[in-house]
Coordinates of C-alpha atoms in Angstrom, one line a residue:
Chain A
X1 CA 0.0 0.0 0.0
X2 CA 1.3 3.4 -0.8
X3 CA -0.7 7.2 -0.8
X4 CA -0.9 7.3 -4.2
X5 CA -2.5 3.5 -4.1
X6 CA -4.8 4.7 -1.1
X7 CA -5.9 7.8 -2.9
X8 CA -7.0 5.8 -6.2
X9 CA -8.7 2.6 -4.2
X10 CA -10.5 5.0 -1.8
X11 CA -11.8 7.1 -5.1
X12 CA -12.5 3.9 -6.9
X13 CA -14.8 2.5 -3.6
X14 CA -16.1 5.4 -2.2
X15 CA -16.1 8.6 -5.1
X16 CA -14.2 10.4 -2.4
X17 CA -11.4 12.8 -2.6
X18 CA -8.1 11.9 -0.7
X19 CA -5.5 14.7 -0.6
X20 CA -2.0 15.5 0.9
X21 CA 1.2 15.1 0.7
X22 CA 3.3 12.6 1.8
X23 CA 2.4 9.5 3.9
X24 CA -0.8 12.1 5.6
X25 CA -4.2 11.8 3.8
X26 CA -7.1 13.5 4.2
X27 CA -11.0 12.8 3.1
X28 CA -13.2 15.3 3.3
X29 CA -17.2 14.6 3.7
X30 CA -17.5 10.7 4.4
X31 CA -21.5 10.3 4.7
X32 CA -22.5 9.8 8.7
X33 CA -24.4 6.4 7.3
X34 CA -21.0 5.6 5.4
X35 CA -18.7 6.3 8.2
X36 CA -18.5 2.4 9.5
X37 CA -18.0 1.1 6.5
X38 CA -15.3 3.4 5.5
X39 CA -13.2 2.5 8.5
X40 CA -13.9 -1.3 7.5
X41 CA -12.1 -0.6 4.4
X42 CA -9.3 1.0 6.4
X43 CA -8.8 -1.2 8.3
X44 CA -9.0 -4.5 6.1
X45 CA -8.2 -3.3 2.6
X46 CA -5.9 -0.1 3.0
X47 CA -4.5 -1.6 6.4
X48 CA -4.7 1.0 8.6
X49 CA -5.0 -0.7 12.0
X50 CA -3.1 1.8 14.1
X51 CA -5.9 4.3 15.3
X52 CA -4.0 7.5 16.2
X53 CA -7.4 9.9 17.7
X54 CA -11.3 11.0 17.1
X55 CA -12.1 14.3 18.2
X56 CA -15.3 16.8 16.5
X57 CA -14.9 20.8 15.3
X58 CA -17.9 22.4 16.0
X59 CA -18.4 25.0 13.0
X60 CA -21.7 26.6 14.3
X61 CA -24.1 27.1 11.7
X62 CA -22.7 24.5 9.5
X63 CA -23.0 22.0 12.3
X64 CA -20.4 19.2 13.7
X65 CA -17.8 17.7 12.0
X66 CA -16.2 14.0 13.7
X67 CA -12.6 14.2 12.5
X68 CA -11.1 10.2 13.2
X69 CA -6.9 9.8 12.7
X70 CA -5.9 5.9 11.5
X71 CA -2.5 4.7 10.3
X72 CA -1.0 2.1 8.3
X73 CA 2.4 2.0 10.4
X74 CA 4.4 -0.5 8.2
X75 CA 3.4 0.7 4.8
X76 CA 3.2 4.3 5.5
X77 CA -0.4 5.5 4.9
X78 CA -2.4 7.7 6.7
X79 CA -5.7 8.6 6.3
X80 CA -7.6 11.5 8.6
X81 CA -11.2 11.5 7.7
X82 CA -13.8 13.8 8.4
X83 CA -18.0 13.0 8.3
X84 CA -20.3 16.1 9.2
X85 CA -22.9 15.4 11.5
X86 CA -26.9 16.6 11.4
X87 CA -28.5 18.3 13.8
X88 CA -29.4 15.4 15.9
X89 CA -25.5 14.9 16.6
X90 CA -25.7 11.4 16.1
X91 CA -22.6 9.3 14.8
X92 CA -22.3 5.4 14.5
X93 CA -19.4 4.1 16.5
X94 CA -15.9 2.9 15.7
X95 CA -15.7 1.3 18.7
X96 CA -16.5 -2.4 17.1
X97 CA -13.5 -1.5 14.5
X98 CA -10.5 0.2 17.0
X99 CA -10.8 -0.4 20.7
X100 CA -8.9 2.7 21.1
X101 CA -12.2 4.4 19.8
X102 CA -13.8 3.7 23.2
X103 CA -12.1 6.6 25.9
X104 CA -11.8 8.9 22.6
X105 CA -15.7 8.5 21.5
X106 CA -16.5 9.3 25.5
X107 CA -14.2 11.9 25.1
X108 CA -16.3 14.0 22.3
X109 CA -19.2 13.4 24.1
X110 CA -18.5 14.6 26.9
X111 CA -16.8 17.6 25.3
X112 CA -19.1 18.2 22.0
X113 CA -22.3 15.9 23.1
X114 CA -21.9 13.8 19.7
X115 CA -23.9 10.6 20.6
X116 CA -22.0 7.7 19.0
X117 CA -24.6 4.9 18.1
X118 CA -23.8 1.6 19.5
X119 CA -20.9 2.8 21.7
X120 CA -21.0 0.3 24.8
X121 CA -20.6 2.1 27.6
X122 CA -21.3 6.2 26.3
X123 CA -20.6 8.3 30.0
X124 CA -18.4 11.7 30.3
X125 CA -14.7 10.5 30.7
X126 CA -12.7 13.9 31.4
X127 CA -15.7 16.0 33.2
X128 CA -18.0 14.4 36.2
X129 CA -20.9 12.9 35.4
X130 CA -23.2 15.6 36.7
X131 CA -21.2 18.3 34.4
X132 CA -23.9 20.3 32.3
X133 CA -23.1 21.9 28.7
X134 CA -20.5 20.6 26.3
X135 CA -17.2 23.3 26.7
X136 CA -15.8 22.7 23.5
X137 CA -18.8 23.8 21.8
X138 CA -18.5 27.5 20.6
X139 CA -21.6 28.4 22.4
X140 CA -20.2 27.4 25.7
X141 CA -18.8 30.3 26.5
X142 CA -15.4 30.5 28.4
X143 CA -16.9 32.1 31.7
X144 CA -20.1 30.0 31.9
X145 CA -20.7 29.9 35.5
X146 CA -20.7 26.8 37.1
X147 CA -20.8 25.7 41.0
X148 CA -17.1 25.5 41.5
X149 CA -17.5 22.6 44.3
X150 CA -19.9 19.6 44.1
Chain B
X1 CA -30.5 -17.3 64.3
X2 CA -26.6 -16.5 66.0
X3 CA -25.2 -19.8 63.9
X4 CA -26.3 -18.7 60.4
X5 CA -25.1 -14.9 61.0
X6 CA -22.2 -16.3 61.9
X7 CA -21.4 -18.5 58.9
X8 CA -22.7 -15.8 57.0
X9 CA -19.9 -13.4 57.6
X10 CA -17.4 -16.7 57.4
X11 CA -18.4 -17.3 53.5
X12 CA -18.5 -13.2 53.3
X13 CA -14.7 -12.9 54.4
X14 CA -13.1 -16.1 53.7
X15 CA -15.2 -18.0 51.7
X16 CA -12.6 -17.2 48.4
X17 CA -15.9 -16.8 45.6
X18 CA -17.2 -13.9 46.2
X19 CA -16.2 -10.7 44.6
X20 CA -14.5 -8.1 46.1
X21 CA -15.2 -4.6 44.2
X22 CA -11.8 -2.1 45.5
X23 CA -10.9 1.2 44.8
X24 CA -7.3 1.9 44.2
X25 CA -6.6 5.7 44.3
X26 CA -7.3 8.7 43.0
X27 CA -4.2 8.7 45.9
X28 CA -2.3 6.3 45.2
X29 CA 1.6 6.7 45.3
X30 CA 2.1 4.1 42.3
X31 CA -0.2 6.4 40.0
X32 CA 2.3 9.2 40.0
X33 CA -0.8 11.5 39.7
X34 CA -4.7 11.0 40.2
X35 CA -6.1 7.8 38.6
X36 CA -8.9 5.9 40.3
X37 CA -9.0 2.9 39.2
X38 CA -12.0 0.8 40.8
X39 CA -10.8 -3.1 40.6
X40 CA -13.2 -5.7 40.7
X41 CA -11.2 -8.8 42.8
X42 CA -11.9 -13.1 43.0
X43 CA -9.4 -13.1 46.0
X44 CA -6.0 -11.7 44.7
X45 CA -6.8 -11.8 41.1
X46 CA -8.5 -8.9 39.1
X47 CA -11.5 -9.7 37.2
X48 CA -12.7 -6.6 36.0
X49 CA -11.0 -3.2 36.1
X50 CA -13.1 0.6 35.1
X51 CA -10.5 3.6 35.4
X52 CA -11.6 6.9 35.9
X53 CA -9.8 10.1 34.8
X54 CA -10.1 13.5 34.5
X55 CA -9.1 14.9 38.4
X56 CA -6.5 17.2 36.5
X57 CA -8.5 18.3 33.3
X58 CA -8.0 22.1 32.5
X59 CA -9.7 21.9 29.5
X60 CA -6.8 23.0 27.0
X61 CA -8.6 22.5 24.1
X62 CA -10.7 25.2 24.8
X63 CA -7.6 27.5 26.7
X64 CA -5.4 26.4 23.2
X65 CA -9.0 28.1 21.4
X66 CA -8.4 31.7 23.9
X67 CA -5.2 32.3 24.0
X68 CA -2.7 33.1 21.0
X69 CA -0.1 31.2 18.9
X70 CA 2.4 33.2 21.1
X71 CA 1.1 32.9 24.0
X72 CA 0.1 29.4 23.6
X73 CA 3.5 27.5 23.7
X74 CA 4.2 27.8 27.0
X75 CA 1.0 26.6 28.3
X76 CA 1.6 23.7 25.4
X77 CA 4.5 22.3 28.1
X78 CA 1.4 22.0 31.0
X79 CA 0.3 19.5 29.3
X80 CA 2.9 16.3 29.3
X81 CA 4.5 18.7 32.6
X82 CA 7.9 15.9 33.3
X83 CA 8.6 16.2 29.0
X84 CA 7.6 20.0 28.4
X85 CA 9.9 20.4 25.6
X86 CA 7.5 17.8 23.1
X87 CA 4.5 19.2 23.3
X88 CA 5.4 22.6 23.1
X89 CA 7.2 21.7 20.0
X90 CA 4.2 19.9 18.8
X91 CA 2.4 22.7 18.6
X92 CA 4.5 25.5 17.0
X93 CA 5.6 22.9 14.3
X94 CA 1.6 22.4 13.7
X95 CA 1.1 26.5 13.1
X96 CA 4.1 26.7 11.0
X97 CA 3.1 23.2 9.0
X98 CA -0.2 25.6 8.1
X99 CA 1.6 28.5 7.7
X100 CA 4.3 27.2 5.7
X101 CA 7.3 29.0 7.9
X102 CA 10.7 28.1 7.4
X103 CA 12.3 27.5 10.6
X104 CA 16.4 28.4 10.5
X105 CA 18.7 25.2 10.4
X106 CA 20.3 26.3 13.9
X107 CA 16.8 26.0 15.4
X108 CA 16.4 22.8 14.1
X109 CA 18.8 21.5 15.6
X110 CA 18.4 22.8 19.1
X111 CA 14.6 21.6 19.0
X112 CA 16.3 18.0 18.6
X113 CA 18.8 18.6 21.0
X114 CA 16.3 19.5 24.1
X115 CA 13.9 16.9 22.6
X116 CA 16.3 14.1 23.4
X117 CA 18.0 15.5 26.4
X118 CA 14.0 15.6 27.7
X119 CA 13.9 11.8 26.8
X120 CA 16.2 11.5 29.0
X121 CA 15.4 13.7 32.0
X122 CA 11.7 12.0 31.4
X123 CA 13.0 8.2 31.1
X124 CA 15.3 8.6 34.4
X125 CA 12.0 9.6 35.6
X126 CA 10.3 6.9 34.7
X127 CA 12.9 4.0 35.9
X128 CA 13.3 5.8 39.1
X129 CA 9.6 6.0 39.7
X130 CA 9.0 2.6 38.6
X131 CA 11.7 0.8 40.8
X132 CA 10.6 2.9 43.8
X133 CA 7.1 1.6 43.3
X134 CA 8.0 -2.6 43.1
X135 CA 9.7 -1.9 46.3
X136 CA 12.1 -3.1 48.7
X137 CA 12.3 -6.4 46.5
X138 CA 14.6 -3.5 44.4
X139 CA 17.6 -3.7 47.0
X140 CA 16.3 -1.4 49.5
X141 CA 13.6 0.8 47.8
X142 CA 14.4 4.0 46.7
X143 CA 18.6 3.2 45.8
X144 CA 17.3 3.1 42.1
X145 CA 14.6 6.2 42.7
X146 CA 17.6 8.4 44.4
X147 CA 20.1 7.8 41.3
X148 CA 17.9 8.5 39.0
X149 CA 16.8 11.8 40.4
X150 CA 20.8 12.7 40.5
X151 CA 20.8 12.0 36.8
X152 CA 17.5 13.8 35.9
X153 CA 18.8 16.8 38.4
X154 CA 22.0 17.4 35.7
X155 CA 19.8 17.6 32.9
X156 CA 17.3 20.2 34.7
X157 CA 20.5 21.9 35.4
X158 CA 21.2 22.1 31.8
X159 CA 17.6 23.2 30.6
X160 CA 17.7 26.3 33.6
X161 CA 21.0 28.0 32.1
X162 CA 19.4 27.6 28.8
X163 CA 15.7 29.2 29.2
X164 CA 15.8 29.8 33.0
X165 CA 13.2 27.3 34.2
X166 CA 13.9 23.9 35.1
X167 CA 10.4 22.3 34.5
X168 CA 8.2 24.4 32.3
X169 CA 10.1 26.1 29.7
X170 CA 8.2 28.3 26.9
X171 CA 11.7 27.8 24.8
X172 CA 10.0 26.9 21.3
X173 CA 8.5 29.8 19.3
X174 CA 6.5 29.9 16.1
X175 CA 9.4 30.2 13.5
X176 CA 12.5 29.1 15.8
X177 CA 13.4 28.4 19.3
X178 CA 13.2 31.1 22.1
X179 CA 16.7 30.6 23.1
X180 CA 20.4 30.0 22.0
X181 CA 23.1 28.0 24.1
X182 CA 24.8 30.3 26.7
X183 CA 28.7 30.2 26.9
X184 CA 30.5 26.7 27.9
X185 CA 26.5 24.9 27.8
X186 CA 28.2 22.6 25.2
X187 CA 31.1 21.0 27.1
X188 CA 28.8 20.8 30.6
X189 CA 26.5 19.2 28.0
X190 CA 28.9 16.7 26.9
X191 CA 30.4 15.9 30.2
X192 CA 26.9 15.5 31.4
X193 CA 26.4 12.6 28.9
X194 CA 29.5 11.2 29.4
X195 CA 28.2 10.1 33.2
X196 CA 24.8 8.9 32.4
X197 CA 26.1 7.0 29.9
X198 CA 28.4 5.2 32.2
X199 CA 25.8 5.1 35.4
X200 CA 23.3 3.5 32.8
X201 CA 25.7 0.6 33.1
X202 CA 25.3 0.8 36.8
X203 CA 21.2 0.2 36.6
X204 CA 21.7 -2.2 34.0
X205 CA 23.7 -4.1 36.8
X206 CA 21.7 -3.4 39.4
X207 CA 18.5 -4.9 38.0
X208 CA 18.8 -7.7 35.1
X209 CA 20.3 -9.7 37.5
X210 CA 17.8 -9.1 40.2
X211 CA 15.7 -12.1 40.6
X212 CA 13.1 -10.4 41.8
X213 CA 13.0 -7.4 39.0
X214 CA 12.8 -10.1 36.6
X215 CA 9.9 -11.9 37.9
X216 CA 8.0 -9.3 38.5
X217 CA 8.6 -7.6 35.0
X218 CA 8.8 -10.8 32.6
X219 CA 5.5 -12.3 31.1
X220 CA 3.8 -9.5 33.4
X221 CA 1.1 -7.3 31.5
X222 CA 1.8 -8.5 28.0
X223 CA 0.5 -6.3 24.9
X224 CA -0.1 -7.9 22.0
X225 CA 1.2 -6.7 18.5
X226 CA -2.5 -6.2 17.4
X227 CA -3.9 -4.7 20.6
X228 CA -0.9 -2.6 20.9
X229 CA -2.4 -0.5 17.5
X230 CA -5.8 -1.0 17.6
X231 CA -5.5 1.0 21.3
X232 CA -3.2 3.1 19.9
X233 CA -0.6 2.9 22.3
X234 CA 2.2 4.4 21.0
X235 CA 6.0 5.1 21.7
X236 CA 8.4 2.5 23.7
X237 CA 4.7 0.3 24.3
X238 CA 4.5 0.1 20.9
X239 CA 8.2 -0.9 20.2
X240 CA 8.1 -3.4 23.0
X241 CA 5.3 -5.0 21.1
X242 CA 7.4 -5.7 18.0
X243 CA 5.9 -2.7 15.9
X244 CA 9.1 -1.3 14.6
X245 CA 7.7 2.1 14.4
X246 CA 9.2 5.6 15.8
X247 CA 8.0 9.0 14.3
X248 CA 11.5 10.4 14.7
X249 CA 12.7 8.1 11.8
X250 CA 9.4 7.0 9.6
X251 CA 7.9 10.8 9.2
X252 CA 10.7 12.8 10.2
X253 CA 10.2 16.5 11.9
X254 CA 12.7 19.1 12.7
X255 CA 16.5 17.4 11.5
X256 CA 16.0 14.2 12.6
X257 CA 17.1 13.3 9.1
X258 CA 20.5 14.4 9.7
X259 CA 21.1 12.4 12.7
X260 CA 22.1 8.3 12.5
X261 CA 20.1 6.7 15.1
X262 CA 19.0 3.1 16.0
X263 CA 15.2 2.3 16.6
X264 CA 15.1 -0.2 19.5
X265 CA 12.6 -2.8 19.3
X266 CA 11.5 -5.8 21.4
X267 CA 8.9 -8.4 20.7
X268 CA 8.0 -10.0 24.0
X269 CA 5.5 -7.1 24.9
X270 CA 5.4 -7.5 28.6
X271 CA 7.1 -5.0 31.4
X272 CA 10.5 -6.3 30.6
X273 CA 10.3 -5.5 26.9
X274 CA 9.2 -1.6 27.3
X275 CA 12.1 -1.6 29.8
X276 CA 14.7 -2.8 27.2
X277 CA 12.9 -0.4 24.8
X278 CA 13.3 2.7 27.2
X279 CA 17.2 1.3 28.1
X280 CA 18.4 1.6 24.7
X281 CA 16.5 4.8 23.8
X282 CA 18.2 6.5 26.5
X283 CA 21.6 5.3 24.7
X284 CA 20.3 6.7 21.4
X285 CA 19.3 10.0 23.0
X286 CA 22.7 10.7 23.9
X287 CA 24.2 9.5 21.0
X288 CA 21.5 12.0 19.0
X289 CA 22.5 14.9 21.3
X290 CA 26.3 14.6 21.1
X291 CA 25.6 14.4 17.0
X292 CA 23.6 18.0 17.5
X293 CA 26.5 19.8 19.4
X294 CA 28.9 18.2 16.8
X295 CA 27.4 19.5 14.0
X296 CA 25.6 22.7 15.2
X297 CA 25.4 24.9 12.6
X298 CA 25.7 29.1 12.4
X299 CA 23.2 31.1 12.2
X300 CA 19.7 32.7 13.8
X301 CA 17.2 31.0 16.0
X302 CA 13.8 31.8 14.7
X303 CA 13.0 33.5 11.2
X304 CA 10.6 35.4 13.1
X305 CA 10.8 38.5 15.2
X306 CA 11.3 37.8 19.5
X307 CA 7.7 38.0 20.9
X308 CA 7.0 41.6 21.8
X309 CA 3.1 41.5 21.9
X310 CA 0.6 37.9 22.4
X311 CA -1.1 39.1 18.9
X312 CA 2.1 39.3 16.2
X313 CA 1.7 35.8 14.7
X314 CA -0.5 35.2 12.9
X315 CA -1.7 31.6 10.6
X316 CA -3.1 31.6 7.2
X317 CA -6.5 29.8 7.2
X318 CA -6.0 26.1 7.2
X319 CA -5.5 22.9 9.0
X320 CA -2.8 20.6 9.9
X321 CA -2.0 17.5 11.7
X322 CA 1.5 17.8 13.5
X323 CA 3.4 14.9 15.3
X324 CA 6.4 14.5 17.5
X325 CA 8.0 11.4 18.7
X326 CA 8.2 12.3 22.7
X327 CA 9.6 10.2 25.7
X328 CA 5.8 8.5 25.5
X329 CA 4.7 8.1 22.3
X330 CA 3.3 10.1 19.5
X331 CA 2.2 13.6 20.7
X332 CA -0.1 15.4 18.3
X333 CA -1.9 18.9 17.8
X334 CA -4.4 19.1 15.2
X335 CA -4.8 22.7 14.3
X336 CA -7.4 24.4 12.8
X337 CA -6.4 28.3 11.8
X338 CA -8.9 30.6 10.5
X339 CA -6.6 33.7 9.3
X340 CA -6.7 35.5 13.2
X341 CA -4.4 35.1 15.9
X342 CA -5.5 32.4 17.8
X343 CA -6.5 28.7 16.1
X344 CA -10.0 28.5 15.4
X345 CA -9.8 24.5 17.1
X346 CA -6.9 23.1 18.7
X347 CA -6.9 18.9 19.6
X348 CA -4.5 17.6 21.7
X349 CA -3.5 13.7 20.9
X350 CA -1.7 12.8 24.1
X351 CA 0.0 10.1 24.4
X352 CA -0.3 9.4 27.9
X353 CA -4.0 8.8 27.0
X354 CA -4.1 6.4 24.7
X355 CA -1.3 4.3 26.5
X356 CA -3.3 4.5 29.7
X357 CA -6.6 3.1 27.5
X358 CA -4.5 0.1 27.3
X359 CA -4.7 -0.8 30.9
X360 CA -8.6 -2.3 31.3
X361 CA -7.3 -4.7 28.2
X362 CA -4.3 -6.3 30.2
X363 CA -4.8 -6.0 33.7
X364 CA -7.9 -8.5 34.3
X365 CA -6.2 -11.8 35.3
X366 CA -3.6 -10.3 37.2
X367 CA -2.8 -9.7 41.2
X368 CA -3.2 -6.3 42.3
X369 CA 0.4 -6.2 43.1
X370 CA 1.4 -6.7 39.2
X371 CA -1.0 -3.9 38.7
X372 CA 1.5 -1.3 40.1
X373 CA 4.3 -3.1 37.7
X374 CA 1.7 -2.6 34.7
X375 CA 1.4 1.2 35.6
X376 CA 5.1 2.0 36.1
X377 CA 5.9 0.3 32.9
X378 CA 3.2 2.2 31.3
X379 CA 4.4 5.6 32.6
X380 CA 1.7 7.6 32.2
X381 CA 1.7 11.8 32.9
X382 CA -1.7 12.8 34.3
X383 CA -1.4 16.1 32.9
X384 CA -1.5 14.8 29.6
X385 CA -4.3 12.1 30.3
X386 CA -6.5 14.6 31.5
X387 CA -5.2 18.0 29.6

């Protein structure tokens, strides 16, 4: 597997543009409904099994974007994929595909409120459980008051 | 009824099958920081482990989102707070990736020089840490902890005459590095080298032929090559599970290219492996850094002005993924710049994190004793778990 490879199977499968330069791709606008599935090929075909990170970038009006990092690590590929989310913030899970996905999927919950379908155990990781709002939101404003002891 | 009561608390206490759910920490002196884990036990034996994080989160993401690319950096080294100098370099390299800035070949160099002398300050950490916590089985207890901290006490000594802090140091700089070597750094440099090399030796010594450092450290906590990725645990885990892969080398940053350096790997993947790992890398740091003041080259520090006011840099609109090979893994800032002075999103990959995810996979099926071996070997920095 090389980029250039990568960038021609993942055009051939998916009608998706893969840019960069070097080993570093990126995909813009994977589908939500797509999103498994694309990490399936990843995974199996382009053999990315390292999973680097998943975080979100809230763009306000134009709604939440799940970014997800995986690597092929002895060939040299990888592949940073983005999927925008609707309104209802709802994202199917990776956890099935990269255990790793598990503390990072709790993770953007807890800080964007994305609601990854099928997670197993979905629960704020960084905050405490009775937190309210989502900080990295753009809404949340920095000096949101809060109780500072609980 | 006194008989059943009695019988009752018998079977309760001693009877061996029931399950025993125990909190270890958040204050635990093996966790080096606040980590709760909450251990579900069948007698000595975990069966279950959850972990809960997040007792030192300061929400940088959002703080990375406030403050400015020059103000920024120095906060960066809050982060992984025992290996300041990676992060902060993750970050600047991530602005000037997007803002395409040429950083002067002198600079380069000294980012790779206080990189690796932090891999070392951050790796005596870690053995001396580790021993202290398996204990008095260690000859005594702290002998290991107390030479280490004379080691990683030299190299602090180094980092304060170059930026004037010996923990936090704010010495990257979008463009360049913040500082240049003061007057006769070089040769203390050297001759600073020179005795960790040769006290390596010394803990080499002291523990491969401890019968007890072996058995607690061999076949104990044992990654697989598959789990090891599909975690993500990166860094000298990742080498001690046969994945021969190290940023430094495969997707090079600053100079590394310059430098001729050996990637240790292991394949065993327990304890003992990511100690052999960490042993030779310190070996390889020093080799790296005496290359750097070999072949340190002329010139300015930073193609950019010195910081005068928090709003001078400023990033062309774009996005970028920056990486750096630190003492624990791969450290990563993705960076989203909108044209302004401050990145419109900032995400912070930290290492710690993702090697800490590793521990509910490999911990069920072993005593709670081994669990303090797993940790250390792990070496997580809270700071960077939580962010």
């Amino acid at each position: 597997m090389t980029p250039d490879r990568a960038i021609s199977l993942i055009k051939e499968r998916f009608g998706l543009e893969a840019a960069g330069e070097g080993r570093s791709l990126t995909v813009e606008g994977v589908p939500v409904e797509g999103w498994q599935e694309f990490f399936d090929f990843a995974k199996e075909t382009l053999g990315c099994r390292f999973f680097s990170f998943l975080t979100a970038v809230d763009w306000k009006e134009q709604g939440v974007e799940v970014v997800c990092r995986v690597e092929n690590l002895d060939e040299g590929v990888g592949i940073l994929a983005k999927c925008r989310l609707g309104a209802d913030l709802r994202c199917p899970t990776l956890t099935g595909r990269y255990r790793g996905a598990d503390w990072m999927e709790r993770e953007c919950y807890d800080m964007f409120g994305v609601r990854f379908e099928g997670h197993p155990d979905l629960r704020r990781i960084l905050l405490s459980q009775d937190w309210e709002g989502h900080p990295l939101r753009k809404d949340y404003a920095v000096d949101t008051p809060h109780a500072p002891y609980r | 009824m006194p008989d059943l009561e009695a019988r009752k608390v018998i079977e309760l206490g001693y009877g061996g099958s029931e399950r025993l759910v125990m909190n270890m920490g958040p204050q635990h002196p093996s966790a080096h920081g606040v980590f709760r884990m909450i251990l579900t036990l069948e007698g000595e034996t975990i069966a279950a482990m959850d972990s809960v994080i997040g007792y030192l989160h300061r929400c940088h993401e959002k703080l990375g989102e406030t403050l400015t690319y020059a103000q920024y950096p120095s906060i960066a080294s809050k982060t992984d707070y025992v290996a300041a100098m990676t992060s902060e370099l993750a970050y600047v390299l991530a602005a000037e990736n997007i803002g395409k800035i040429e950083v002067p070949k002198r600079a380069q160099h000294l980012r790779v020089l206080v990189a690796e002398l932090q891999r070392i300050a951050s790796h005596c950490l870690w053995l001396g840490t580790w021993c202290l916590d398996m204990g008095g089985a260690l000859g005594g207890g702290a002998t290991v902890f107390l030479y280490c901290f004379r080691e990683r006490e030299n190299v602090l000594d180094l980092f304060e005459s170059l930026t004037g802090a010996r923990l936090l140091y704010g010495f990257h700089q979008v463009g360049g590095t913040r500082y240049d070597l003061p007057e006769g750094w070089a040769q203390r440099c050297r001759d600073t080298m020179t005795v960790i090399d040769r006290r390596l030796d010394e803990y080499e010594d002291m523990l491969e032929t401890n019968t007890a450092f072996q058995v607690r450290s061999q076949g104990v906590g044992v990654v697989s090559r598959e789990l090891a990725q599909e975690v993500g645990i990166a860094g000298p885990l990742l080498r001690g599970s046969g994945v021969d892969f190290d940023i430094r080398r495969d997707d090079p940053y600053s100079s590394y290219g310059d430098f001729d350096f050996r990637i240790p790997v292991e394949t065993a993947g327990d304890c003992y492996a990511r100690y052999r790992v960490r042993m030779q890398e310190f070996r390889e740091s020093s080799k790296i850094v005496r290359q750097v003041l070999d072949g340190l080259p002329e010139g300015p520090i930073s193609s950019k002005p010195a910081l005068k006011s928090v709003g001078q840099v400023r990033i062309p609109k774009g996005e970028g993924y920056a990486r750096v090979e630190g003492p624990r893994g791969e450290v990563g800032c993705y960076l989203i710049a909108d044209g302004g002075p401050k990145p419109y999103r900032m995400k912070w990959r930290g290492a710690s994190f993702s090697n800490l995810a590793i521990l509910p996979h490999i911990v069920p099926g072993h005593k709670v004793a081994d669990v303090v071996a797993i940790m250390g070997s792990v070496d997580p920095v809270f700071g960077e778990v939580d962010r």
